Coordinates of C-alpha atoms and ligand atoms in Angstrom, one line a residue:
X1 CA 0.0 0.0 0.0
X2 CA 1.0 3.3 -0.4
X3 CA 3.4 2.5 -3.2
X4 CA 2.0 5.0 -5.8
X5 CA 1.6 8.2 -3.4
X6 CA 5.0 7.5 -2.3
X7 CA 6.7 7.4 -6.1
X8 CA 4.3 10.8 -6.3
X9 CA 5.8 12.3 -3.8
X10 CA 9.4 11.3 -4.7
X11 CA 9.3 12.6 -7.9
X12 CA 7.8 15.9 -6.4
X13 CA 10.5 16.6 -4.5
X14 CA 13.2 15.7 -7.6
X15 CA 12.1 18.4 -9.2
X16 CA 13.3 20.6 -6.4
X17 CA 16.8 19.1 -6.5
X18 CA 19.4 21.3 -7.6
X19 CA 17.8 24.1 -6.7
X20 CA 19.7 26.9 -4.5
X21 CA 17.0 28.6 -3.1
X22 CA 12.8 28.1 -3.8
X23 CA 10.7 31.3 -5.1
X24 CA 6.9 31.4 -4.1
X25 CA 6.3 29.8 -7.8
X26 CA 8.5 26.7 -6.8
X27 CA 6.7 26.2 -3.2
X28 CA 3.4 26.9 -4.8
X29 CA 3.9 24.2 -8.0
X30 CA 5.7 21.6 -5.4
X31 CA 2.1 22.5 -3.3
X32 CA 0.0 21.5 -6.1
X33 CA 2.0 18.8 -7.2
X34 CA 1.9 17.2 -3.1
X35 CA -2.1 17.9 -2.9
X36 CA -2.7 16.3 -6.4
X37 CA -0.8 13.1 -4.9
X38 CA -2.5 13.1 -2.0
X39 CA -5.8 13.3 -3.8
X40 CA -5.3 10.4 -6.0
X41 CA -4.0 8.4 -2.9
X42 CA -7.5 8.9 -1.7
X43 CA -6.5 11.2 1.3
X44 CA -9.7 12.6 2.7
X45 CA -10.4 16.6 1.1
X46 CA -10.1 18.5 4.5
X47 CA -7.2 16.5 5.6
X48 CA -5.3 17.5 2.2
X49 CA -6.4 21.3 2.4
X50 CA -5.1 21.1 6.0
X51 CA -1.9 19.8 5.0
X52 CA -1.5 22.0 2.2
X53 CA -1.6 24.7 4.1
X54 CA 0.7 23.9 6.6
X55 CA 3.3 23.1 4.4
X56 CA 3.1 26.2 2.1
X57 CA 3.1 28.3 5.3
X58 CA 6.0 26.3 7.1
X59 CA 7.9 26.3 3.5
X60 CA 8.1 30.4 2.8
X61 CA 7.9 31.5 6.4
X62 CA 9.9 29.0 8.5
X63 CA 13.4 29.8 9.3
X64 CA 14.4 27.2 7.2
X65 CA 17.9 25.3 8.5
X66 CA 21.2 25.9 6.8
X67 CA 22.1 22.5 7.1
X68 CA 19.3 21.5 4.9
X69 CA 19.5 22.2 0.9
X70 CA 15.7 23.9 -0.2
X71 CA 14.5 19.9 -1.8
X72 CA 15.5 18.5 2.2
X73 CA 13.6 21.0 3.6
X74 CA 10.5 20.4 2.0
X75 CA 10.8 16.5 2.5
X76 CA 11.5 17.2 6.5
X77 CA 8.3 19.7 6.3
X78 CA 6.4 17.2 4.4
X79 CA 7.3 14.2 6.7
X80 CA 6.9 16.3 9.9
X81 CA 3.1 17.1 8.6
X82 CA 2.5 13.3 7.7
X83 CA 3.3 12.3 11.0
X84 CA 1.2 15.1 12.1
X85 CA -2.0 13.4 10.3
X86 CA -1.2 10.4 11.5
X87 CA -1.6 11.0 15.3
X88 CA 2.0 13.0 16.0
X89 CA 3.4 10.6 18.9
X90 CA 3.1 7.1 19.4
X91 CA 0.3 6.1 21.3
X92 CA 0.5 2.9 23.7
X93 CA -1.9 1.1 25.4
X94 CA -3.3 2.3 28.3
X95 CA -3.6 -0.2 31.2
X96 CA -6.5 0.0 33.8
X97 CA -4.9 0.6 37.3
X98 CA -6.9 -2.0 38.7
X99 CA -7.1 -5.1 36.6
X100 CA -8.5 -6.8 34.6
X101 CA -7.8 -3.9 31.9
X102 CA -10.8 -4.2 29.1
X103 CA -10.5 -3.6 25.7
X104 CA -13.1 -3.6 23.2
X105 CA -13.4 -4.0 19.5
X106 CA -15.6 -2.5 17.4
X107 CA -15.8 -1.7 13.2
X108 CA -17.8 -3.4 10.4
X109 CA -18.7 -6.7 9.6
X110 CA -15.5 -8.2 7.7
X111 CA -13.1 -5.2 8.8
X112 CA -10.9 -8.0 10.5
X113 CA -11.6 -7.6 14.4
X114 CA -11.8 -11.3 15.3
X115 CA -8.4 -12.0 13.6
X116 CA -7.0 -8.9 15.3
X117 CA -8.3 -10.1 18.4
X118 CA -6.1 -13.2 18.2
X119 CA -2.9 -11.1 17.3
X120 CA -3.7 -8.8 19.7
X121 CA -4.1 -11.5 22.5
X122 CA -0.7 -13.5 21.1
X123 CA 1.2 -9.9 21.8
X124 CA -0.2 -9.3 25.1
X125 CA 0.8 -12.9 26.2
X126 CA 4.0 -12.5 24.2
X127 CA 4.7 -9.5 27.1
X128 CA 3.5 -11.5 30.1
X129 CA -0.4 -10.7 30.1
X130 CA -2.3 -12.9 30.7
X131 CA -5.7 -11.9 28.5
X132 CA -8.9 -13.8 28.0
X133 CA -10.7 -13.1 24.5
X134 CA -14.6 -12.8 24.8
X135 CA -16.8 -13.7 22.1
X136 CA -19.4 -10.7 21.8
X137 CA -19.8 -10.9 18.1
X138 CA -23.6 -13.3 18.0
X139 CA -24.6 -12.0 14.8
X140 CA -21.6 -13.0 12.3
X141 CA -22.2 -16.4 11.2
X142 CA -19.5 -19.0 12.9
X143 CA -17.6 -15.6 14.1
X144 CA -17.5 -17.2 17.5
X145 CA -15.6 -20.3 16.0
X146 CA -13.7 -17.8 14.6
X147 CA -12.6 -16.6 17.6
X148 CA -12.1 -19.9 19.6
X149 CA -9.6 -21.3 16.7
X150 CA -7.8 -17.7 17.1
X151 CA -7.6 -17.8 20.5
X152 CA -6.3 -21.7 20.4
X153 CA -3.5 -20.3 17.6
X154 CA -2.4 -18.2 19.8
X155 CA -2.8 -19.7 23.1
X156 CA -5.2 -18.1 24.7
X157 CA -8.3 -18.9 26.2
X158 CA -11.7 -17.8 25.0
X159 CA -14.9 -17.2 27.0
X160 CA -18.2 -18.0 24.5
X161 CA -21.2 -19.2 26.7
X162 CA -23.2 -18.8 23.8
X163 CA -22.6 -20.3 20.3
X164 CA -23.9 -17.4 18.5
X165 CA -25.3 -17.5 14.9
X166 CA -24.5 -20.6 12.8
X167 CA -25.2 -19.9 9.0
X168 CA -26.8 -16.5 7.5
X169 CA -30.4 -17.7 7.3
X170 CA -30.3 -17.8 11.6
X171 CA -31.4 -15.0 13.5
X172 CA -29.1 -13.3 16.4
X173 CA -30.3 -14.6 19.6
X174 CA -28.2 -14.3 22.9
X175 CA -27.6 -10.9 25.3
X176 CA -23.7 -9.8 24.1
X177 CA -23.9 -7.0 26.5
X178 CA -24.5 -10.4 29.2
X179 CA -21.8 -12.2 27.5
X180 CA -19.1 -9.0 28.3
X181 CA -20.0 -8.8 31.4
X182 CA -19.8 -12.1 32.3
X183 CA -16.3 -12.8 30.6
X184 CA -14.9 -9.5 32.8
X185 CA -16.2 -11.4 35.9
X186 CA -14.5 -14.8 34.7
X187 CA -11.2 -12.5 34.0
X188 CA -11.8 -11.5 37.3
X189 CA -12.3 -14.5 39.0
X190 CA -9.4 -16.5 37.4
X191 CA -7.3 -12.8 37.1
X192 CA -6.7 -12.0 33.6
X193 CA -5.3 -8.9 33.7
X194 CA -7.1 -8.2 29.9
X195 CA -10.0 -8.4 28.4
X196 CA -10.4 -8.4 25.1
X197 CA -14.0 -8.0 23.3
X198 CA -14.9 -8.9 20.2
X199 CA -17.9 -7.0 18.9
X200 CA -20.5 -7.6 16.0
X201 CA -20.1 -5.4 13.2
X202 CA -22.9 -5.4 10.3
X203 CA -22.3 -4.4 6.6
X204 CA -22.6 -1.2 6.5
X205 CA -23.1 1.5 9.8
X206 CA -26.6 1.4 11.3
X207 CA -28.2 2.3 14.8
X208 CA -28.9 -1.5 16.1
X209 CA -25.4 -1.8 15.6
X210 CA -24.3 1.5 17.4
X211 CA -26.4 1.2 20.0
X212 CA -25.5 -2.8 20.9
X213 CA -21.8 -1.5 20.8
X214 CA -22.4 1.6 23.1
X215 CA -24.2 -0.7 25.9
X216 CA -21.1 -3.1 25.5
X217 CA -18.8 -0.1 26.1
X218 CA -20.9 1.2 29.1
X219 CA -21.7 -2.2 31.1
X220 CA -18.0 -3.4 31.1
X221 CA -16.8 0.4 31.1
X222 CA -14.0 -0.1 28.7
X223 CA -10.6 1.0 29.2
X224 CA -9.9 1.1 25.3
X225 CA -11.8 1.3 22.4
X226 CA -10.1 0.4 19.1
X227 CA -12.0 1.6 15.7
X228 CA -10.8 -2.0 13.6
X229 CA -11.1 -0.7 10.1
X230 CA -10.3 -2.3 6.5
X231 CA -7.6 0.3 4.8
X232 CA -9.1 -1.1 1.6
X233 CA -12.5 0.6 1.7
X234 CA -11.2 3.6 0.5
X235 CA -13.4 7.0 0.8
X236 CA -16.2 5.3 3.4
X237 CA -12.8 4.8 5.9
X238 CA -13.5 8.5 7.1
X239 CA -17.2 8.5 7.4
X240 CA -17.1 5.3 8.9
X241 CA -14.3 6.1 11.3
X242 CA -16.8 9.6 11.4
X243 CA -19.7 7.5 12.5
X244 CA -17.9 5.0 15.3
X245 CA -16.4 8.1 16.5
X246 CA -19.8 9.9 17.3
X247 CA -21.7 6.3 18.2
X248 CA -19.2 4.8 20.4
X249 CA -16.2 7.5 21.2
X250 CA -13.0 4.8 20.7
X251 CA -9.9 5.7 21.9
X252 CA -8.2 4.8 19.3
X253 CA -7.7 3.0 15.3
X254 CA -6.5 -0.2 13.9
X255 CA -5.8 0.1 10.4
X256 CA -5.9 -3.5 8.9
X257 CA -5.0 -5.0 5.1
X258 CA -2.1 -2.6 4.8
X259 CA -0.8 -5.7 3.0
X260 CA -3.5 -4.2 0.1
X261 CA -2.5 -2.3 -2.5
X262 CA -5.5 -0.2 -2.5
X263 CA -4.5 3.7 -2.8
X264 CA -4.8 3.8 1.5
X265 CA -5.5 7.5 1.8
X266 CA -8.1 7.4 3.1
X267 CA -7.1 5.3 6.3
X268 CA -4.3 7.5 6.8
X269 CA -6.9 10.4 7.3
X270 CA -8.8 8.4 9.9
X271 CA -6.8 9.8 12.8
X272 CA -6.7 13.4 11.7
X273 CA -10.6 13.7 10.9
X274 CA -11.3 11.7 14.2
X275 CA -8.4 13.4 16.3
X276 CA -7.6 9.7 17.8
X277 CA -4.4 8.0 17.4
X278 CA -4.0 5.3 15.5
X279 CA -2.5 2.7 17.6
X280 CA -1.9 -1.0 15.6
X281 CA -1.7 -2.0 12.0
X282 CA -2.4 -5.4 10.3
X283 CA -1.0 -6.6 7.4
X284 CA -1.9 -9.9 6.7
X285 CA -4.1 -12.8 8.0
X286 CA -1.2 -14.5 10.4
X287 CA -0.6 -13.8 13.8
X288 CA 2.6 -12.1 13.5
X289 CA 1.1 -10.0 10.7
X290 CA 0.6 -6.8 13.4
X291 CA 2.4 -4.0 14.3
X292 CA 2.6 -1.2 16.5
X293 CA 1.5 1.8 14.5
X294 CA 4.3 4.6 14.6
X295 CA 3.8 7.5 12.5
X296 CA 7.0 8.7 12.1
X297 CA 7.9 5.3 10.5
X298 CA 5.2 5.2 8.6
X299 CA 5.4 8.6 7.4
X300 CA 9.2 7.7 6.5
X301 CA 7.9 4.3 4.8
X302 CA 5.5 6.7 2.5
X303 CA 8.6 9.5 1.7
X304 CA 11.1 6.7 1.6
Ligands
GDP1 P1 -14.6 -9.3 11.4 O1 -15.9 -9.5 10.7 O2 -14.3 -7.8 11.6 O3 -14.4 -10.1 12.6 O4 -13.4 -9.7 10.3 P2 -12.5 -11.0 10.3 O5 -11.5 -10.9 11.4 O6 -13.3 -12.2 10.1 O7 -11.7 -10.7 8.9 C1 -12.3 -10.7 7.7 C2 -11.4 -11.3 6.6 O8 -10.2 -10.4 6.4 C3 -10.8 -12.6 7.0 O9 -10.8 -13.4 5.8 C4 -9.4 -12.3 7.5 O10 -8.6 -13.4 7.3 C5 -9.0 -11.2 6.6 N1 -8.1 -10.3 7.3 C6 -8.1 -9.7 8.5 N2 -7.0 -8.9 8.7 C7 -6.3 -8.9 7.5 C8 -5.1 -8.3 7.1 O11 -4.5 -7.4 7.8 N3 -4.7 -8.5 5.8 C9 -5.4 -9.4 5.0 N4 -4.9 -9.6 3.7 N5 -6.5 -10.0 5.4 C10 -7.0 -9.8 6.6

């Protein structure tokens, strides 16, 4: 992913090579040039404008480092606004004072939370957590399966007291907002120190879907929220990301199926049009296929 914004961008900044010292006209036709890239890569229209302007405003008025030829110190202005859109710092996981710390999973049907919640769980354990993976999602057909083959791959155990839906023509049955509470009180009782919820997600955003998720959030008062969504939906990322935002307030984004090579944009605007961090990536259906999400690397990865 990312391939063709990032050769975009490289040859923007060519044409500045060589160049002793950038007029207004340069800065403005590198501008253009940056903004068209970043609108074919599918990055969200206020998010670009934003950047634009930030860049053309650091570019002629910054007092611009000697060490630094004119090309350099657009691609350090350039890389210091990526990182900007993608969340600025690192953000880590925050962990509950008291245990068990819960974190919840929520994002639409096929956006990859039940695999995430096995790499997730396999990284935790990996550290010296001891999680338990609860199986909230009642509504995706064999999604609690799903989640108990995950959970053995990695090792982990899995609380599903109720089988949830079996093929597409069955309808949801089973309290998920009973099944998170009652796998906190198992972590507590046998002392996980996290939780992890998997959520149902439906095709496309709708109340019933909002609302389950929001009661989930509020019974077992979670700790973190992550927004699970596929980089590969292109322009619906933001107002899907838009819509989880205002529905269930996450704390915070997992891009998955980086390993794509859909144009991605639009996933990297998630965090600036939300204002929460993205905090994991995915790229690929393995367990070892997840990473903590740095922007600064990622924004290096992208200008590289
Ligand atoms: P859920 O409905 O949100 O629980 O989504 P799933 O976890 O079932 O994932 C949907 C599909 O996407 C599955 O076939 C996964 O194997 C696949 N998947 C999940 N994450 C990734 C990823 O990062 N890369 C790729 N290529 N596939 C993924």
């Amino acid at each position: 992913m990312f391939n063709s914004l990032s050769d975009r961008l490289t040859a923007t900044f060519k044409n500045l090579r060589g160049k002793g010292r950038l007029s207004e006209a340069d800065i403005d036709g590198t501008a253009r040039e940056i903004r068209r890239a970043l609108l074919d890569a599918d990055v969200a229209v206020p998010v670009v404008r934003q950047f634009i302007a930030a860049v053309k405003e650091r570019a002629l008025g910054e007092d611009l480092s000697k060490a630094l030829n004119p090309a350099q110190q657009v691609v350090k202005i350039v890389n210091e606004e990526l990182v900007n859109i993608l969340g600025g710092k690192t953000r880590n996981l925050e962990f509950a004072k008291t245990p068990p710390t819960v974190i919840m999973l929520a994002g639409l049907q096929g956006a990859g939370k039940t695999t995430l919640a096995g790499k997730l769980s396999k990284w935790l354990k990996d550290q010296g957590h001891t999680p338990l993976l609860v199986a909230c999602d009642l509504q995706r057909p064999n999604a609690v399966t799903q989640l108990q083959v995950n959970g053995q791959r990695a090792g982990v155990p899995v609380f599903a007291p109720h089988p949830g839906v079996q093929s597409e023509h069955e309808e949801a049955t089973g309290d998920p907002v009973k099944v998170a509470l009652d796998g906190v009180a198992e972590a507590k009782q046998k002392l996980h120190d996290v939780v992890i919820i998997d959520t149902a997600g439906r095709l496309g955003v709708d109340e019933v879907l909002m609302t389950q998720a929001r009661d989930i959030r509020n019974a077992v008062q979670a700790d973190e929220v992550l927004f699970v969504i596929d980089a590969m939906i292109g322009q619906d990322a933001v107002t899907t990301a838009q819509a989880f935002n205002e529905g269930v307030n996450f704390t915070g984004v997992v891009l998955t199926k980086l390993d794509g090579d859909a144009r991605g944009g639009a996933a990297l605007s998630v965090a600036s049009v939300t204002g929460k961090p993205v905090m994991f990536s995915s790229t690929g259906e393995g367990l070892k296929d997840f990473e903590v999400f740095h922007p600064d690397r990622m924004a290096s990865r992208i200008l590289d």
